[in-house]
Coordinates of C-alpha atoms in Angstrom, one line a residue:
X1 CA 0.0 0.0 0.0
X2 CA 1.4 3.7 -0.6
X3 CA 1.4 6.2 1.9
X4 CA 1.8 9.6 2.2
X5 CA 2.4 12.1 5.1
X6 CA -0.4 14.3 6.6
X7 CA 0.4 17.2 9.0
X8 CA -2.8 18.1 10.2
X9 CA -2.0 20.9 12.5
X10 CA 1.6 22.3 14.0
X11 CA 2.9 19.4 15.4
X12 CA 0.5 17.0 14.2
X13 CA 1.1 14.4 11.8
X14 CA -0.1 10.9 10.5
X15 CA 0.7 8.6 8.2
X16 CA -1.9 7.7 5.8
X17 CA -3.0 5.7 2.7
X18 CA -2.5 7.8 -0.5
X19 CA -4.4 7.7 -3.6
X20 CA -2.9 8.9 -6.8
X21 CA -4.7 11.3 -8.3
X22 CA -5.5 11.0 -12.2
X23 CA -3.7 13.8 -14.0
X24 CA -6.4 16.5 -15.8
X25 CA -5.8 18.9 -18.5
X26 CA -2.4 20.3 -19.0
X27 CA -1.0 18.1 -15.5
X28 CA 1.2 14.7 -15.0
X29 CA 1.5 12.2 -12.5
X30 CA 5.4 11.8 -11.1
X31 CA 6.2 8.7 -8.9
X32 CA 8.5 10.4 -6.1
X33 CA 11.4 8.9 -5.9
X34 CA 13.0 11.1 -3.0
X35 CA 11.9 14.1 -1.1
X36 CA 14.1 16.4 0.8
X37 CA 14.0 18.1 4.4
X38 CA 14.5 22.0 4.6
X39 CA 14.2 24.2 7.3
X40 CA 10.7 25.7 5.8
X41 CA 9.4 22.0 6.7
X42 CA 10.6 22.5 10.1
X43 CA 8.5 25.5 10.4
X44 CA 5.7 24.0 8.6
X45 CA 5.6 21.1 10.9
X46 CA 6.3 23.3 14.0
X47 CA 3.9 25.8 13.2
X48 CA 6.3 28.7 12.3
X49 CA 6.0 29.3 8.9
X50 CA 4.1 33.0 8.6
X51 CA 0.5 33.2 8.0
X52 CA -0.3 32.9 4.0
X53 CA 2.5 30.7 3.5
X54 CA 0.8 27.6 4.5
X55 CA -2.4 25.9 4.4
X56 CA -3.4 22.9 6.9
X57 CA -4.1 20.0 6.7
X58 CA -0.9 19.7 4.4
X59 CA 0.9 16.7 2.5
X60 CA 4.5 18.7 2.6
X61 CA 7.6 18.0 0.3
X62 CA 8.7 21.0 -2.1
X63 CA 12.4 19.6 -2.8
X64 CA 12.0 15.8 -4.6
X65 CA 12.3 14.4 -7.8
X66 CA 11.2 11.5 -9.7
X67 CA 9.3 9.6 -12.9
X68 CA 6.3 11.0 -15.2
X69 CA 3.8 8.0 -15.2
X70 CA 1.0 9.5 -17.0
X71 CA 0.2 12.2 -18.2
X72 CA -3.2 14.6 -18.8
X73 CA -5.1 15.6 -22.1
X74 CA -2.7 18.6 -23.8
X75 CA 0.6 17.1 -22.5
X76 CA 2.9 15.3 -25.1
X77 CA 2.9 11.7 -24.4
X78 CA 6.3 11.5 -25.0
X79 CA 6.8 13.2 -21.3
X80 CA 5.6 10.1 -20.0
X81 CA 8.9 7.6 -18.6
X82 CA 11.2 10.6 -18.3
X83 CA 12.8 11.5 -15.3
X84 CA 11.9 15.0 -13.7
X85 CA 12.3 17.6 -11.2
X86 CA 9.9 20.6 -10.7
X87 CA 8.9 24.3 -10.0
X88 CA 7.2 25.1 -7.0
X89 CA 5.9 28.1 -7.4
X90 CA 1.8 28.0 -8.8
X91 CA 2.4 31.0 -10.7
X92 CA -0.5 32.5 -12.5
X93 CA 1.2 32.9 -16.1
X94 CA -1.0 36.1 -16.8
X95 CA 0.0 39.0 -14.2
X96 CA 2.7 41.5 -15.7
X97 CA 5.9 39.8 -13.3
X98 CA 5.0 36.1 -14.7
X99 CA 5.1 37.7 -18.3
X100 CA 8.6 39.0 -17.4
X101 CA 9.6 35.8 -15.7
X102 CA 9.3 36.6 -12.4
X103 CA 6.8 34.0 -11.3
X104 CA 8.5 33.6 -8.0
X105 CA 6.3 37.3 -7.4
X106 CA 3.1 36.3 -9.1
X107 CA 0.6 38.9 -8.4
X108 CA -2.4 36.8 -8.0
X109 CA -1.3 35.4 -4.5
X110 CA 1.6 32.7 -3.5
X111 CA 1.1 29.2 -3.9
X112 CA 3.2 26.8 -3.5
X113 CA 4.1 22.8 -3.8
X114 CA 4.4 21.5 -0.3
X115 CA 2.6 24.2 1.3
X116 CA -0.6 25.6 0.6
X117 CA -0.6 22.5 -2.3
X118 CA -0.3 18.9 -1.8
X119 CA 3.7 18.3 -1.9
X120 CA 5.9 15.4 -2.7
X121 CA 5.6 13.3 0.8
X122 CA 3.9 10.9 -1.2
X123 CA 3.7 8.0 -3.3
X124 CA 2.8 10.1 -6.2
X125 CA 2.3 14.2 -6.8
X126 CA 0.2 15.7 -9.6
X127 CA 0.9 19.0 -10.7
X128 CA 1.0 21.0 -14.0
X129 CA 3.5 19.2 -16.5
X130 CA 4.7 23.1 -17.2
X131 CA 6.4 23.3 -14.1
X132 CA 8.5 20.4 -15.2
X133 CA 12.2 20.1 -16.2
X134 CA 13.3 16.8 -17.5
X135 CA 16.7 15.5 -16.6
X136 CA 19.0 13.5 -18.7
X137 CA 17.9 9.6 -19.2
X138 CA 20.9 8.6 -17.0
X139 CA 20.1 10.7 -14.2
X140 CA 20.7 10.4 -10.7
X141 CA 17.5 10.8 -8.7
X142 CA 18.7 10.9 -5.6
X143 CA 20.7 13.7 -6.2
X144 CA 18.3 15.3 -8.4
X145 CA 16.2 15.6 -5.2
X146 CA 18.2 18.6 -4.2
X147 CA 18.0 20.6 -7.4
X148 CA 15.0 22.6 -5.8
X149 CA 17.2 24.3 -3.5
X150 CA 20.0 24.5 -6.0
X151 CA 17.8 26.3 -8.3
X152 CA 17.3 28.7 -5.4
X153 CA 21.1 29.5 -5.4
X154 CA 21.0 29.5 -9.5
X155 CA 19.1 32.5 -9.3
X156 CA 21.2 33.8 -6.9
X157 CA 24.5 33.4 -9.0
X158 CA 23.0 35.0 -12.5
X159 CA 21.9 38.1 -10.7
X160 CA 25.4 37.9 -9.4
X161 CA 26.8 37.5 -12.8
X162 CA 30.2 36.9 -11.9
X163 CA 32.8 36.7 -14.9
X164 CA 36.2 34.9 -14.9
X165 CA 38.7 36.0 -13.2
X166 CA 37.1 37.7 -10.7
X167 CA 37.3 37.6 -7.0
X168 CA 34.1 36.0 -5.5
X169 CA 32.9 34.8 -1.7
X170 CA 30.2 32.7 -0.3
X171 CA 29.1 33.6 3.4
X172 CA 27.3 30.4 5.0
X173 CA 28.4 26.5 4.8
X174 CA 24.9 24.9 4.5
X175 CA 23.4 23.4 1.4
X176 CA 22.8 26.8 0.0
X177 CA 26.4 27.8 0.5
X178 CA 27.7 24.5 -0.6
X179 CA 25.9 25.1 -4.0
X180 CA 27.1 28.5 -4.5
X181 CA 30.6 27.1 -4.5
X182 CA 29.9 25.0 -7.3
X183 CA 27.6 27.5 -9.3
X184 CA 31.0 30.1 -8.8
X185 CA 33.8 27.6 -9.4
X186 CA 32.0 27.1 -12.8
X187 CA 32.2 30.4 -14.1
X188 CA 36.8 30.5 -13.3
X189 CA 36.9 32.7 -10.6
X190 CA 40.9 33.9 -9.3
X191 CA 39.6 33.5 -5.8
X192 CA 36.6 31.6 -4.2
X193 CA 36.1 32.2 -0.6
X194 CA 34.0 30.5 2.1
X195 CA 32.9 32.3 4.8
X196 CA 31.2 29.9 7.7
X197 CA 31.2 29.2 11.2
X198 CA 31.9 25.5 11.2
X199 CA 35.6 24.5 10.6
X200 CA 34.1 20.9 9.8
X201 CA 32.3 22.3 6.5
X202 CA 36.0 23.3 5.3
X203 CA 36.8 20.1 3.8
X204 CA 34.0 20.0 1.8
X205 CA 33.9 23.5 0.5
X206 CA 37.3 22.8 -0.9
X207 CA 36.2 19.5 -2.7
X208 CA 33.6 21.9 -4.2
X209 CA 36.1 24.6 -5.4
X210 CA 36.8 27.1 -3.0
X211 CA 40.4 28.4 -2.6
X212 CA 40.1 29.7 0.6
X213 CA 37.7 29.5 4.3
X214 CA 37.8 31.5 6.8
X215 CA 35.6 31.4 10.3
X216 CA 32.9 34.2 10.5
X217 CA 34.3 35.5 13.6
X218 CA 38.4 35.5 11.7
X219 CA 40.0 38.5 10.9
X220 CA 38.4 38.4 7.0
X221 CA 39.8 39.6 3.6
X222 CA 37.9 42.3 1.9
X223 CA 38.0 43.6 -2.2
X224 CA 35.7 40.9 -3.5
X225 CA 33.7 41.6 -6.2
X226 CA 31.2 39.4 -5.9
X227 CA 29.7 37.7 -2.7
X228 CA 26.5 35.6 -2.5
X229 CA 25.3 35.1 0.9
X230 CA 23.5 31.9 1.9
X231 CA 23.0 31.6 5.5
X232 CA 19.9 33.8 6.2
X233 CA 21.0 36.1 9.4
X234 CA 21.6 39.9 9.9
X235 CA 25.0 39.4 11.0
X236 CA 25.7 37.3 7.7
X237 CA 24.7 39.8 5.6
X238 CA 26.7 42.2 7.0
X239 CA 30.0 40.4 6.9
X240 CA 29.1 39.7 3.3
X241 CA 28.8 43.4 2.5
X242 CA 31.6 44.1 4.6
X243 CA 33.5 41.7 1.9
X244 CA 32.7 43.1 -0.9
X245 CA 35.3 46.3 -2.7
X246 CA 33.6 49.6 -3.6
X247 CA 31.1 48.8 -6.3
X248 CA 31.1 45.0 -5.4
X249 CA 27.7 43.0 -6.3
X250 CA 26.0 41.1 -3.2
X251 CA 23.2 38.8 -3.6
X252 CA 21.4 37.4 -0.5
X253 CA 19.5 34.3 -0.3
X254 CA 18.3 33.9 3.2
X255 CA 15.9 35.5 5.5
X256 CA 16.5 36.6 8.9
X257 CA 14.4 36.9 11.4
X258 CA 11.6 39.5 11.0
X259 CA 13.1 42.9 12.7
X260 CA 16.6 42.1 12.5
X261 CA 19.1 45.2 11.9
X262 CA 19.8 45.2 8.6
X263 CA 22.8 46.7 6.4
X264 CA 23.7 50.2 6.7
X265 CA 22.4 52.4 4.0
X266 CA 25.3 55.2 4.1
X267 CA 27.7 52.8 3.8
X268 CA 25.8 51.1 0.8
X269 CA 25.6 54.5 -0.5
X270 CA 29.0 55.7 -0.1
X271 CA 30.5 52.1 -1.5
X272 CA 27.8 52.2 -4.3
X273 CA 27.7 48.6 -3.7
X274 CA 24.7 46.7 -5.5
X275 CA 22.5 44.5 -3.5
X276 CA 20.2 42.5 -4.8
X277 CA 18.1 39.2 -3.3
X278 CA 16.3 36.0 -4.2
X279 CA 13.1 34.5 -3.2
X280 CA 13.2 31.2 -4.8
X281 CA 14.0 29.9 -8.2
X282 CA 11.8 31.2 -11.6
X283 CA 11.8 29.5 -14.9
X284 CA 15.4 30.6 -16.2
X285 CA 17.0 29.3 -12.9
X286 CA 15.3 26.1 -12.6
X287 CA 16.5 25.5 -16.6
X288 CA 20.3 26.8 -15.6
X289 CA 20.2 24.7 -12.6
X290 CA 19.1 21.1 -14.9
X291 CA 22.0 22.5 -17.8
X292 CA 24.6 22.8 -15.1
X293 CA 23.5 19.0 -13.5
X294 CA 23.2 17.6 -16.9
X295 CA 26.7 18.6 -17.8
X296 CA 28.1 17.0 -14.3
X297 CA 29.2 20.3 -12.9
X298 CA 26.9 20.2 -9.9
X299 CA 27.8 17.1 -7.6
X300 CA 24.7 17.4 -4.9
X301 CA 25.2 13.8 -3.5
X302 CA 28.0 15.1 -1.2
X303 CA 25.6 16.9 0.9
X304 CA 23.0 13.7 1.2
X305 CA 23.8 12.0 4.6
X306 CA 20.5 10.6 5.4
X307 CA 18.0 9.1 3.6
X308 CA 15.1 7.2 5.2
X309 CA 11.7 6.0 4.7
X310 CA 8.2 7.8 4.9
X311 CA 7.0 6.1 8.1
X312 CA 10.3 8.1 9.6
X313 CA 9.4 11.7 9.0
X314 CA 9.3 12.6 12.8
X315 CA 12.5 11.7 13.0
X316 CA 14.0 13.1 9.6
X317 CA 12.3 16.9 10.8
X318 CA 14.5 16.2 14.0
X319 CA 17.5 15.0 12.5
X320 CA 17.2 18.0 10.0
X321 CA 17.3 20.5 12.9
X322 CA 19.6 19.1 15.8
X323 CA 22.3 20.9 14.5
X324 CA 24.5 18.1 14.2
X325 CA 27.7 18.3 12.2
X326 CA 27.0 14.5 11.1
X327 CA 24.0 15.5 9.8
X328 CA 23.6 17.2 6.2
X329 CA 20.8 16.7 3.7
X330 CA 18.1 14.3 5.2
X331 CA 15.7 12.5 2.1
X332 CA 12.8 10.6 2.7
X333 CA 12.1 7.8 -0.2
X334 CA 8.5 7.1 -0.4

């Protein structure tokens, strides 16, 4: 019998019988073949995701991958059999931003895979076959089931539009961070740096390209000109700007807590630096994202170190937010 995971309420969870659901118009039907824990689980489960962002009762799972196994009336039937990853974002394709490509700021209202619509905790997920990107035949799925927050760091690093030959940075050590090493390193950089707070993470930063890791709270290097930040604090942002030469580009991907000091403006101002930020991944960086995995230049299994079964989803939102240096990517395989 397949299953699929139910959270009721905050903190209230089952595990149920799941029924696929027959793809309509314009939809497919994806066998999941892994699912991915993220810290926006956590506060979906817990109850701390901000009101909008979340509709109860919930089948969660934005970051998975898998198979097409059938698909609705108006989707080529040569989709069917091919191995996919997909958008999240239930973007209205009509408002002036989707028309421009920014679906990640839809006008009509935010929904979203895994949660305010049923996500990939599941057997099965049915959604619209547009948000689909098919992977090469040969494909790893496992890894594949971390190309949702990849994407999210894609978009970070073509607003950054570093060049060769540049000197770039990364400030965080999580998945985000880990990405943005390998999204930099492709692009020839003279310097990659890795700014974290774990010395354990340095290891792996330097398998992933960087030439260089320092500890937040180090003495730290400045004249970059280019830093993406990843790790989604106040005081991260600020070391990245603090980083970055006069007329240096920052892009920041996470998001503090609401009311945290931010950057200072006169010294934005006075270093014309140029800040820009990324709320998930639109179409362009989901298709970057699937090029740049297809052509084996983004190596996501690394950061896998758990992967366990559906029935074990109390435990994987634990393991995901002990803190544990042991601990990296959790997947659940339904």
């Amino acid at each position: 019998m397949s299953s699929q995971i139910l959270v009721e309420a905050p903190g209230v969870h089952r595990v149920e019988a799941h029924t696929p659901r027959d793809p309509g118009p314009g939809e497919a039907l994806v066998a999941v073949h892994a699912v991915g824990i993220c810290g926006s689980d956590r506060e979906v489960y817990q109850g701390n995701r901000p009101e909008g962002y979340v509709r109860y009762p919930l089948t969660p799972g934005h970051e998975w991958s898998g198979t097409v196994t059938a698909v609705g009336p108006g989707v080529p039937g040569t989709l069917a059999g091919r191995k996919v990853v997909g958008e999240g974002f239930r973007n209205c394709q009509v408002c002036e931003r989707c028309h421009a490509g920014e679906t990640t700021l839809c006008t009509a209202g935010y929904e979203e895979t895994g949660f305010t619509r049923p996500g990939a905790m599941a057997a099965t997920l049915t959604l619209p076959a547009r948000l689909l990107h098919v992977l090469p035949d040969d494909a790893d799925l496992t890894a594949a089931a971390l190309l949702e927050p990849a994407a999210c760091v894609a978009a970070a690093a073509l607003k950054a539009d570093a060049r060769p030959g540049e000197q770039v940075a990364v400030v965080g050590t999580g998945t985000l961070g880990m990405f943005a090493v390998q999204f930099l390193r492709a692009v020839s950089p003279a310097e990659l740096l890795v700014v974290g707070t774990r010395n354990d993470r340095e290891a792996l930063a330097r398998r992933f390209g960087a030439t260089g890791f320092r500890l937040k709270d180090e003495e730290l290097p400045a004249g970059f000109d280019v830093v993406i930040e990843t790790a989604g604090s106040a005081s991260a942002a600020r070391t990245a700007a603090a980083l970055l030469r006069r007329g240096g580009r920052l892009v920041l991907t996470g998001i503090p807590a609401p009311g945290a000091d931010g950057l200072d403006p006169t010294d934005l101002v006075v270093r014309q630096l140029e800040v820009q930020t990324v709320f998930g991944a639109p179409p362009d960086a989901w298709a970057h994202t699937v090029r740049v995995f297809g052509a084996g230049l983004l190596d996501p299994l690394p950061l896998v170190t758990h992967e366990l079964p559906l029935a074990e989803f109390s435990r994987a939102i634990e393991l995901a937010g002990a803190g544990d240096p042991a601990v990296g990517k959790v997947l659940l395989r339904p």
